[in-house]
């Protein structure tokens, strides 16, 4: 995902490797094992990525920062904004960490502000080994506010941002990722519906149909939200689709 605002182009959680080159399958028997990513980037992707001025990372799983993305960021010395809990690892990898964000603390960002929002990467015990994740609430001058909820289930923190911060745009990871064992790593369909229902304005669904352990498809998501009368609140973009707000 890329956010473009005036002369700034913010690359978010880049996975830039070609189909099947970024990493092994995340499942072996729950879903058909395929090397990730399970598709190539759309034709217009790198043209946009090459305009990157900043990179924002929510966490360090390989489907959010792969080796190809690391090489790209290093080669151009791209300034990276990340969670306070990821700073040391990224510095060890030789990346240019320019700004560190704390949870529930607003910081200056590109003439506006950015605030770290807690995220919980899974239901029950599985969230602990999944590690630290940070969502972001971003307010930029003369732009709509945006909430990047990141890889998370529906939590009190998510509920608070939707209901109290009232973002103009909210992004929800919608693939319901799950490993071979334990419970899902992302929101169930029921919680995605809850997220869309509680969002004060538009929602964008991402994290769909790109890695092998995310079973929910765009078609299934469209069908369910249509049944619930919520389809007008959500964008379910195709790969490479540009949205202007």
PDB file of C-alpha atoms in Angstrom:
ATOM      1  CA  UNK A   1       0.000   0.000   0.000  1.00  0.00           C
ATOM      2  CA  UNK A   2       1.192   3.520  -0.822  1.00  0.00           C
ATOM      3  CA  UNK A   3      -0.152   6.833   0.444  1.00  0.00           C
ATOM      4  CA  UNK A   4       0.604   9.861  -1.711  1.00  0.00           C
ATOM      5  CA  UNK A   5       0.137  13.342  -0.279  1.00  0.00           C
ATOM      6  CA  UNK A   6       1.445  16.420  -2.071  1.00  0.00           C
ATOM      7  CA  UNK A   7       5.160  15.728  -2.726  1.00  0.00           C
ATOM      8  CA  UNK A   8       5.418  12.819  -0.248  1.00  0.00           C
ATOM      9  CA  UNK A   9       4.978   9.159  -1.172  1.00  0.00           C
ATOM     10  CA  UNK A  10       4.702   6.836   1.851  1.00  0.00           C
ATOM     11  CA  UNK A  11       5.349   3.153   1.189  1.00  0.00           C
ATOM     12  CA  UNK A  12       3.666   0.909   3.772  1.00  0.00           C
ATOM     13  CA  UNK A  13       4.808  -2.616   4.709  1.00  0.00           C
ATOM     14  CA  UNK A  14       6.481  -3.431   1.384  1.00  0.00           C
ATOM     15  CA  UNK A  15       6.630  -6.979   0.031  1.00  0.00           C
ATOM     16  CA  UNK A  16       8.407  -6.488  -3.294  1.00  0.00           C
ATOM     17  CA  UNK A  17       9.700  -9.960  -4.175  1.00  0.00           C
ATOM     18  CA  UNK A  18       8.516 -11.746  -7.293  1.00  0.00           C
ATOM     19  CA  UNK A  19       5.919 -14.505  -7.077  1.00  0.00           C
ATOM     20  CA  UNK A  20       7.202 -17.388  -4.952  1.00  0.00           C
ATOM     21  CA  UNK A  21      10.523 -15.749  -4.020  1.00  0.00           C
ATOM     22  CA  UNK A  22       9.837 -13.884  -0.793  1.00  0.00           C
ATOM     23  CA  UNK A  23       9.391 -16.812   1.546  1.00  0.00           C
ATOM     24  CA  UNK A  24       8.046 -20.290   2.200  1.00  0.00           C
ATOM     25  CA  UNK A  25       4.408 -21.193   2.653  1.00  0.00           C
ATOM     26  CA  UNK A  26       2.884 -20.165   5.992  1.00  0.00           C
ATOM     27  CA  UNK A  27       0.758 -23.335   6.050  1.00  0.00           C
ATOM     28  CA  UNK A  28       1.292 -26.933   4.960  1.00  0.00           C
ATOM     29  CA  UNK A  29      -2.014 -28.708   5.552  1.00  0.00           C
ATOM     30  CA  UNK A  30      -4.727 -26.178   6.538  1.00  0.00           C
ATOM     31  CA  UNK A  31      -4.372 -24.420   3.161  1.00  0.00           C
ATOM     32  CA  UNK A  32      -2.532 -25.532   0.037  1.00  0.00           C
ATOM     33  CA  UNK A  33       1.187 -24.842   0.540  1.00  0.00           C
ATOM     34  CA  UNK A  34       2.477 -22.241  -1.921  1.00  0.00           C
ATOM     35  CA  UNK A  35       5.612 -20.135  -1.714  1.00  0.00           C
ATOM     36  CA  UNK A  36       4.840 -16.491  -1.044  1.00  0.00           C
ATOM     37  CA  UNK A  37       3.849 -14.134  -2.442  1.00  0.00           C
ATOM     38  CA  UNK A  38       1.352 -16.191  -4.420  1.00  0.00           C
ATOM     39  CA  UNK A  39       1.151 -13.553  -7.179  1.00  0.00           C
ATOM     40  CA  UNK A  40       3.387 -10.965  -8.823  1.00  0.00           C
ATOM     41  CA  UNK A  41       3.062  -7.249  -8.192  1.00  0.00           C
ATOM     42  CA  UNK A  42       0.756  -5.441 -10.651  1.00  0.00           C
ATOM     43  CA  UNK A  43       2.404  -3.790 -13.638  1.00  0.00           C
ATOM     44  CA  UNK A  44       2.113  -0.261 -12.244  1.00  0.00           C
ATOM     45  CA  UNK A  45       3.543  -1.116  -8.816  1.00  0.00           C
ATOM     46  CA  UNK A  46       7.258  -0.413  -9.165  1.00  0.00           C
ATOM     47  CA  UNK A  47       6.653   2.828 -11.046  1.00  0.00           C
ATOM     48  CA  UNK A  48       4.840   4.014  -7.923  1.00  0.00           C
ATOM     49  CA  UNK A  49       7.266   2.401  -5.457  1.00  0.00           C
ATOM     50  CA  UNK A  50      10.227   4.148  -7.105  1.00  0.00           C
ATOM     51  CA  UNK A  51       8.667   7.496  -6.091  1.00  0.00           C
ATOM     52  CA  UNK A  52       8.909   6.535  -2.392  1.00  0.00           C
ATOM     53  CA  UNK A  53      10.059   9.320  -0.058  1.00  0.00           C
ATOM     54  CA  UNK A  54       9.273   7.546   3.253  1.00  0.00           C
ATOM     55  CA  UNK A  55       8.504   4.016   4.434  1.00  0.00           C
ATOM     56  CA  UNK A  56       6.121   3.212   7.291  1.00  0.00           C
ATOM     57  CA  UNK A  57       6.360  -0.219   8.934  1.00  0.00           C
ATOM     58  CA  UNK A  58       3.732  -1.753  11.204  1.00  0.00           C
ATOM     59  CA  UNK A  59       5.767  -4.893  12.046  1.00  0.00           C
ATOM     60  CA  UNK A  60       8.534  -7.072  10.678  1.00  0.00           C
ATOM     61  CA  UNK A  61       6.892 -10.251   9.367  1.00  0.00           C
ATOM     62  CA  UNK A  62       8.194 -11.217   5.904  1.00  0.00           C
ATOM     63  CA  UNK A  63       4.866 -10.458   4.229  1.00  0.00           C
ATOM     64  CA  UNK A  64       5.287  -6.861   5.456  1.00  0.00           C
ATOM     65  CA  UNK A  65       9.024  -6.451   4.895  1.00  0.00           C
ATOM     66  CA  UNK A  66      10.712  -9.011   2.646  1.00  0.00           C
ATOM     67  CA  UNK A  67      14.329  -9.205   1.484  1.00  0.00           C
ATOM     68  CA  UNK A  68      13.607  -7.453  -1.809  1.00  0.00           C
ATOM     69  CA  UNK A  69      11.989  -4.575   0.080  1.00  0.00           C
ATOM     70  CA  UNK A  70      14.946  -4.329   2.476  1.00  0.00           C
ATOM     71  CA  UNK A  71      17.346  -4.120  -0.463  1.00  0.00           C
ATOM     72  CA  UNK A  72      15.240  -1.429  -2.105  1.00  0.00           C
ATOM     73  CA  UNK A  73      15.054   0.646   1.093  1.00  0.00           C
ATOM     74  CA  UNK A  74      18.799   0.311   1.726  1.00  0.00           C
ATOM     75  CA  UNK A  75      19.797   1.144  -1.847  1.00  0.00           C
ATOM     76  CA  UNK A  76      17.923   4.427  -1.679  1.00  0.00           C
ATOM     77  CA  UNK A  77      18.490   5.138   2.012  1.00  0.00           C
ATOM     78  CA  UNK A  78      14.743   5.667   2.425  1.00  0.00           C
ATOM     79  CA  UNK A  79      13.756   7.193   5.799  1.00  0.00           C
ATOM     80  CA  UNK A  80      11.815   4.611   7.809  1.00  0.00           C
ATOM     81  CA  UNK A  81       9.164   5.269  10.451  1.00  0.00           C
ATOM     82  CA  UNK A  82       8.534   2.373  12.823  1.00  0.00           C
ATOM     83  CA  UNK A  83       7.409   1.235  16.264  1.00  0.00           C
ATOM     84  CA  UNK A  84       9.688   1.842  19.221  1.00  0.00           C
ATOM     85  CA  UNK A  85       9.815  -1.955  19.600  1.00  0.00           C
ATOM     86  CA  UNK A  86      11.209  -2.511  16.081  1.00  0.00           C
ATOM     87  CA  UNK A  87      13.906   0.179  16.006  1.00  0.00           C
ATOM     88  CA  UNK A  88      16.862  -1.933  17.183  1.00  0.00           C
ATOM     89  CA  UNK A  89      16.236  -4.792  14.750  1.00  0.00           C
ATOM     90  CA  UNK A  90      15.879  -2.448  11.786  1.00  0.00           C
ATOM     91  CA  UNK A  91      19.068  -0.579  12.704  1.00  0.00           C
ATOM     92  CA  UNK A  92      20.925  -3.914  12.932  1.00  0.00           C
ATOM     93  CA  UNK A  93      19.731  -4.695   9.424  1.00  0.00           C
ATOM     94  CA  UNK A  94      21.284  -1.438   8.204  1.00  0.00           C
ATOM     95  CA  UNK A  95      18.050   0.428   7.502  1.00  0.00           C
ATOM     96  CA  UNK A  96      17.639   4.180   7.858  1.00  0.00           C
ATOM     97  CA  UNK A  97      15.287   4.563  10.834  1.00  0.00           C
ATOM     98  CA  UNK A  98      14.393   8.248  10.847  1.00  0.00           C
ATOM     99  CA  UNK A  99      11.508   8.289  13.338  1.00  0.00           C
ATOM    100  CA  UNK A 100      10.321   6.023  16.138  1.00  0.00           C
ATOM    101  CA  UNK A 101       6.672   5.985  17.232  1.00  0.00           C
ATOM    102  CA  UNK A 102       5.273   5.133  20.669  1.00  0.00           C
ATOM    103  CA  UNK A 103       1.881   3.644  21.504  1.00  0.00           C
ATOM    104  CA  UNK A 104      -0.855   6.207  22.226  1.00  0.00           C
ATOM    105  CA  UNK A 105       1.587   9.068  21.729  1.00  0.00           C
ATOM    106  CA  UNK A 106       1.159  11.629  18.954  1.00  0.00           C
ATOM    107  CA  UNK A 107       4.325  12.743  17.125  1.00  0.00           C
ATOM    108  CA  UNK A 108       5.034  15.299  14.388  1.00  0.00           C
ATOM    109  CA  UNK A 109       4.920  13.708  10.940  1.00  0.00           C
ATOM    110  CA  UNK A 110       5.293  15.397   7.530  1.00  0.00           C
ATOM    111  CA  UNK A 111       3.713  18.617   8.750  1.00  0.00           C
ATOM    112  CA  UNK A 112       0.943  16.753  10.573  1.00  0.00           C
ATOM    113  CA  UNK A 113       0.883  14.046  13.241  1.00  0.00           C
ATOM    114  CA  UNK A 114       1.121  10.277  13.614  1.00  0.00           C
ATOM    115  CA  UNK A 115       0.126   8.194  16.633  1.00  0.00           C
ATOM    116  CA  UNK A 116       0.925   4.565  17.406  1.00  0.00           C
ATOM    117  CA  UNK A 117      -2.117   2.363  18.051  1.00  0.00           C
ATOM    118  CA  UNK A 118      -1.847  -1.051  19.762  1.00  0.00           C
ATOM    119  CA  UNK A 119      -2.566  -4.043  17.534  1.00  0.00           C
ATOM    120  CA  UNK A 120      -3.005  -7.695  18.551  1.00  0.00           C
ATOM    121  CA  UNK A 121      -1.913 -10.158  15.879  1.00  0.00           C
ATOM    122  CA  UNK A 122      -4.224 -13.073  16.631  1.00  0.00           C
ATOM    123  CA  UNK A 123      -6.907 -14.555  18.880  1.00  0.00           C
ATOM    124  CA  UNK A 124      -5.804 -16.172  22.128  1.00  0.00           C
ATOM    125  CA  UNK A 125      -2.337 -17.607  22.703  1.00  0.00           C
ATOM    126  CA  UNK A 126      -1.152 -17.248  19.090  1.00  0.00           C
ATOM    127  CA  UNK A 127      -0.855 -13.456  19.471  1.00  0.00           C
ATOM    128  CA  UNK A 128       2.183 -13.758  21.740  1.00  0.00           C
ATOM    129  CA  UNK A 129       4.528 -15.563  19.321  1.00  0.00           C
ATOM    130  CA  UNK A 130       3.328 -13.273  16.527  1.00  0.00           C
ATOM    131  CA  UNK A 131       5.170 -10.454  18.301  1.00  0.00           C
ATOM    132  CA  UNK A 132       4.715  -6.709  18.417  1.00  0.00           C
ATOM    133  CA  UNK A 133       2.519  -4.902  15.909  1.00  0.00           C
ATOM    134  CA  UNK A 134       1.605  -1.216  15.683  1.00  0.00           C
ATOM    135  CA  UNK A 135      -1.275   0.458  13.895  1.00  0.00           C
ATOM    136  CA  UNK A 136      -1.165   4.161  13.053  1.00  0.00           C
ATOM    137  CA  UNK A 137      -3.553   7.088  13.170  1.00  0.00           C
ATOM    138  CA  UNK A 138      -2.324   9.757  10.743  1.00  0.00           C
ATOM    139  CA  UNK A 139      -3.426  13.363  10.352  1.00  0.00           C
ATOM    140  CA  UNK A 140      -1.778  15.278   7.491  1.00  0.00           C
ATOM    141  CA  UNK A 141      -2.472  18.901   6.489  1.00  0.00           C
ATOM    142  CA  UNK A 142      -5.561  19.333   4.312  1.00  0.00           C
ATOM    143  CA  UNK A 143      -6.025  15.567   4.007  1.00  0.00           C
ATOM    144  CA  UNK A 144      -8.531  13.097   5.379  1.00  0.00           C
ATOM    145  CA  UNK A 145      -7.463  11.344   8.579  1.00  0.00           C
ATOM    146  CA  UNK A 146      -6.484   7.714   8.137  1.00  0.00           C
ATOM    147  CA  UNK A 147      -6.316   4.779  10.523  1.00  0.00           C
ATOM    148  CA  UNK A 148      -4.046   1.916   9.476  1.00  0.00           C
ATOM    149  CA  UNK A 149      -5.201  -0.775  11.869  1.00  0.00           C
ATOM    150  CA  UNK A 150      -2.478  -3.188  10.665  1.00  0.00           C
ATOM    151  CA  UNK A 151      -2.475  -6.938  11.362  1.00  0.00           C
ATOM    152  CA  UNK A 152      -4.877  -7.124  14.269  1.00  0.00           C
ATOM    153  CA  UNK A 153      -8.025  -8.671  15.628  1.00  0.00           C
ATOM    154  CA  UNK A 154     -10.854  -6.449  16.901  1.00  0.00           C
ATOM    155  CA  UNK A 155      -9.726  -5.074  20.278  1.00  0.00           C
ATOM    156  CA  UNK A 156     -10.669  -2.294  22.681  1.00  0.00           C
ATOM    157  CA  UNK A 157      -7.918  -0.175  21.084  1.00  0.00           C
ATOM    158  CA  UNK A 158      -9.421  -0.663  17.617  1.00  0.00           C
ATOM    159  CA  UNK A 159     -12.881   0.149  18.969  1.00  0.00           C
ATOM    160  CA  UNK A 160     -11.573   3.293  20.668  1.00  0.00           C
ATOM    161  CA  UNK A 161      -9.966   4.668  17.515  1.00  0.00           C
ATOM    162  CA  UNK A 162     -13.029   4.005  15.367  1.00  0.00           C
ATOM    163  CA  UNK A 163     -15.480   5.530  17.847  1.00  0.00           C
ATOM    164  CA  UNK A 164     -13.458   8.304  19.496  1.00  0.00           C
ATOM    165  CA  UNK A 165     -10.889   9.372  16.866  1.00  0.00           C
ATOM    166  CA  UNK A 166     -13.459   8.982  14.063  1.00  0.00           C
ATOM    167  CA  UNK A 167     -11.032   8.516  11.152  1.00  0.00           C
ATOM    168  CA  UNK A 168     -12.197   9.512   7.674  1.00  0.00           C
ATOM    169  CA  UNK A 169     -10.555   6.389   6.216  1.00  0.00           C
ATOM    170  CA  UNK A 170      -9.927   3.134   8.104  1.00  0.00           C
ATOM    171  CA  UNK A 171      -7.850   0.277   6.669  1.00  0.00           C
ATOM    172  CA  UNK A 172      -8.569  -3.280   7.813  1.00  0.00           C
ATOM    173  CA  UNK A 173      -6.492  -6.402   7.106  1.00  0.00           C
ATOM    174  CA  UNK A 174      -9.217  -8.726   5.866  1.00  0.00           C
ATOM    175  CA  UNK A 175      -7.724 -12.063   4.813  1.00  0.00           C
ATOM    176  CA  UNK A 176      -8.335 -13.870   8.141  1.00  0.00           C
ATOM    177  CA  UNK A 177      -4.801 -15.288   8.120  1.00  0.00           C
ATOM    178  CA  UNK A 178      -4.331 -18.566   9.989  1.00  0.00           C
ATOM    179  CA  UNK A 179      -1.463 -20.988  10.474  1.00  0.00           C
ATOM    180  CA  UNK A 180      -1.793 -24.770  10.566  1.00  0.00           C
ATOM    181  CA  UNK A 181      -2.283 -24.652  14.344  1.00  0.00           C
ATOM    182  CA  UNK A 182      -4.094 -22.330  16.757  1.00  0.00           C
ATOM    183  CA  UNK A 183      -6.671 -19.642  16.070  1.00  0.00           C
ATOM    184  CA  UNK A 184      -6.756 -16.973  13.308  1.00  0.00           C
ATOM    185  CA  UNK A 185      -4.132 -14.219  13.191  1.00  0.00           C
ATOM    186  CA  UNK A 186      -6.472 -11.576  11.759  1.00  0.00           C
ATOM    187  CA  UNK A 187     -10.117 -10.624  12.206  1.00  0.00           C
ATOM    188  CA  UNK A 188     -12.744 -13.250  11.504  1.00  0.00           C
ATOM    189  CA  UNK A 189     -15.455 -12.309   9.006  1.00  0.00           C
ATOM    190  CA  UNK A 190     -17.714 -11.489  11.962  1.00  0.00           C
ATOM    191  CA  UNK A 191     -15.180  -8.998  13.318  1.00  0.00           C
ATOM    192  CA  UNK A 192     -14.509  -7.482   9.888  1.00  0.00           C
ATOM    193  CA  UNK A 193     -18.250  -6.804   9.668  1.00  0.00           C
ATOM    194  CA  UNK A 194     -18.102  -5.271  13.160  1.00  0.00           C
ATOM    195  CA  UNK A 195     -15.143  -3.087  12.112  1.00  0.00           C
ATOM    196  CA  UNK A 196     -16.967  -1.793   9.029  1.00  0.00           C
ATOM    197  CA  UNK A 197     -20.175  -1.220  11.000  1.00  0.00           C
ATOM    198  CA  UNK A 198     -18.357   0.790  13.693  1.00  0.00           C
ATOM    199  CA  UNK A 199     -16.140   2.776  11.323  1.00  0.00           C
ATOM    200  CA  UNK A 200     -17.489   6.336  11.097  1.00  0.00           C
ATOM    201  CA  UNK A 201     -16.777   6.677   7.377  1.00  0.00           C
ATOM    202  CA  UNK A 202     -15.034   4.786   4.562  1.00  0.00           C
ATOM    203  CA  UNK A 203     -13.099   1.543   5.030  1.00  0.00           C
ATOM    204  CA  UNK A 204     -10.446   0.017   2.769  1.00  0.00           C
ATOM    205  CA  UNK A 205      -9.904  -3.753   2.891  1.00  0.00           C
ATOM    206  CA  UNK A 206      -6.367  -5.021   2.275  1.00  0.00           C
ATOM    207  CA  UNK A 207      -4.213  -8.111   3.016  1.00  0.00           C
ATOM    208  CA  UNK A 208      -6.295 -10.172   0.564  1.00  0.00           C
ATOM    209  CA  UNK A 209      -5.319 -12.884  -1.950  1.00  0.00           C
ATOM    210  CA  UNK A 210      -1.551 -12.292  -1.813  1.00  0.00           C
ATOM    211  CA  UNK A 211      -0.248 -14.860   0.693  1.00  0.00           C
ATOM    212  CA  UNK A 212      -1.218 -18.503   1.021  1.00  0.00           C
ATOM    213  CA  UNK A 213      -2.585 -18.456   4.585  1.00  0.00           C
ATOM    214  CA  UNK A 214      -5.327 -15.848   3.981  1.00  0.00           C
ATOM    215  CA  UNK A 215      -8.464 -17.702   2.815  1.00  0.00           C
ATOM    216  CA  UNK A 216     -11.000 -14.844   2.568  1.00  0.00           C
ATOM    217  CA  UNK A 217     -11.377 -13.624  -1.012  1.00  0.00           C
ATOM    218  CA  UNK A 218     -12.596 -10.301  -2.352  1.00  0.00           C
ATOM    219  CA  UNK A 219     -15.676 -12.083  -3.662  1.00  0.00           C
ATOM    220  CA  UNK A 220     -16.527 -13.569  -0.259  1.00  0.00           C
ATOM    221  CA  UNK A 221     -15.981 -10.257   1.502  1.00  0.00           C
ATOM    222  CA  UNK A 222     -18.154  -8.424  -1.032  1.00  0.00           C
ATOM    223  CA  UNK A 223     -20.923 -11.005  -0.636  1.00  0.00           C
ATOM    224  CA  UNK A 224     -20.941 -10.897   3.172  1.00  0.00           C
ATOM    225  CA  UNK A 225     -20.872  -7.104   3.436  1.00  0.00           C
ATOM    226  CA  UNK A 226     -23.595  -6.853   0.815  1.00  0.00           C
ATOM    227  CA  UNK A 227     -25.796  -9.172   2.888  1.00  0.00           C
ATOM    228  CA  UNK A 228     -25.182  -6.974   5.940  1.00  0.00           C
ATOM    229  CA  UNK A 229     -26.028  -3.758   4.051  1.00  0.00           C
ATOM    230  CA  UNK A 230     -22.506  -2.399   4.522  1.00  0.00           C
ATOM    231  CA  UNK A 231     -21.019  -2.658   1.034  1.00  0.00           C
ATOM    232  CA  UNK A 232     -21.356   1.093   0.387  1.00  0.00           C
ATOM    233  CA  UNK A 233     -18.994   1.809   3.311  1.00  0.00           C
ATOM    234  CA  UNK A 234     -16.078  -0.278   2.057  1.00  0.00           C
ATOM    235  CA  UNK A 235     -13.600  -0.228  -0.804  1.00  0.00           C
ATOM    236  CA  UNK A 236     -12.193  -3.641  -1.758  1.00  0.00           C
ATOM    237  CA  UNK A 237      -9.517  -2.559  -4.255  1.00  0.00           C
ATOM    238  CA  UNK A 238      -7.980  -4.753  -6.927  1.00  0.00           C
ATOM    239  CA  UNK A 239      -4.197  -5.109  -7.057  1.00  0.00           C
ATOM    240  CA  UNK A 240      -2.722  -1.908  -8.487  1.00  0.00           C
ATOM    241  CA  UNK A 241      -5.937   0.078  -8.074  1.00  0.00           C
ATOM    242  CA  UNK A 242      -5.553   3.795  -7.341  1.00  0.00           C
ATOM    243  CA  UNK A 243      -8.009   5.529  -5.022  1.00  0.00           C
ATOM    244  CA  UNK A 244      -8.271   9.286  -4.708  1.00  0.00           C
ATOM    245  CA  UNK A 245      -9.749  11.005  -1.668  1.00  0.00           C
TER     246      UNK A 245
END
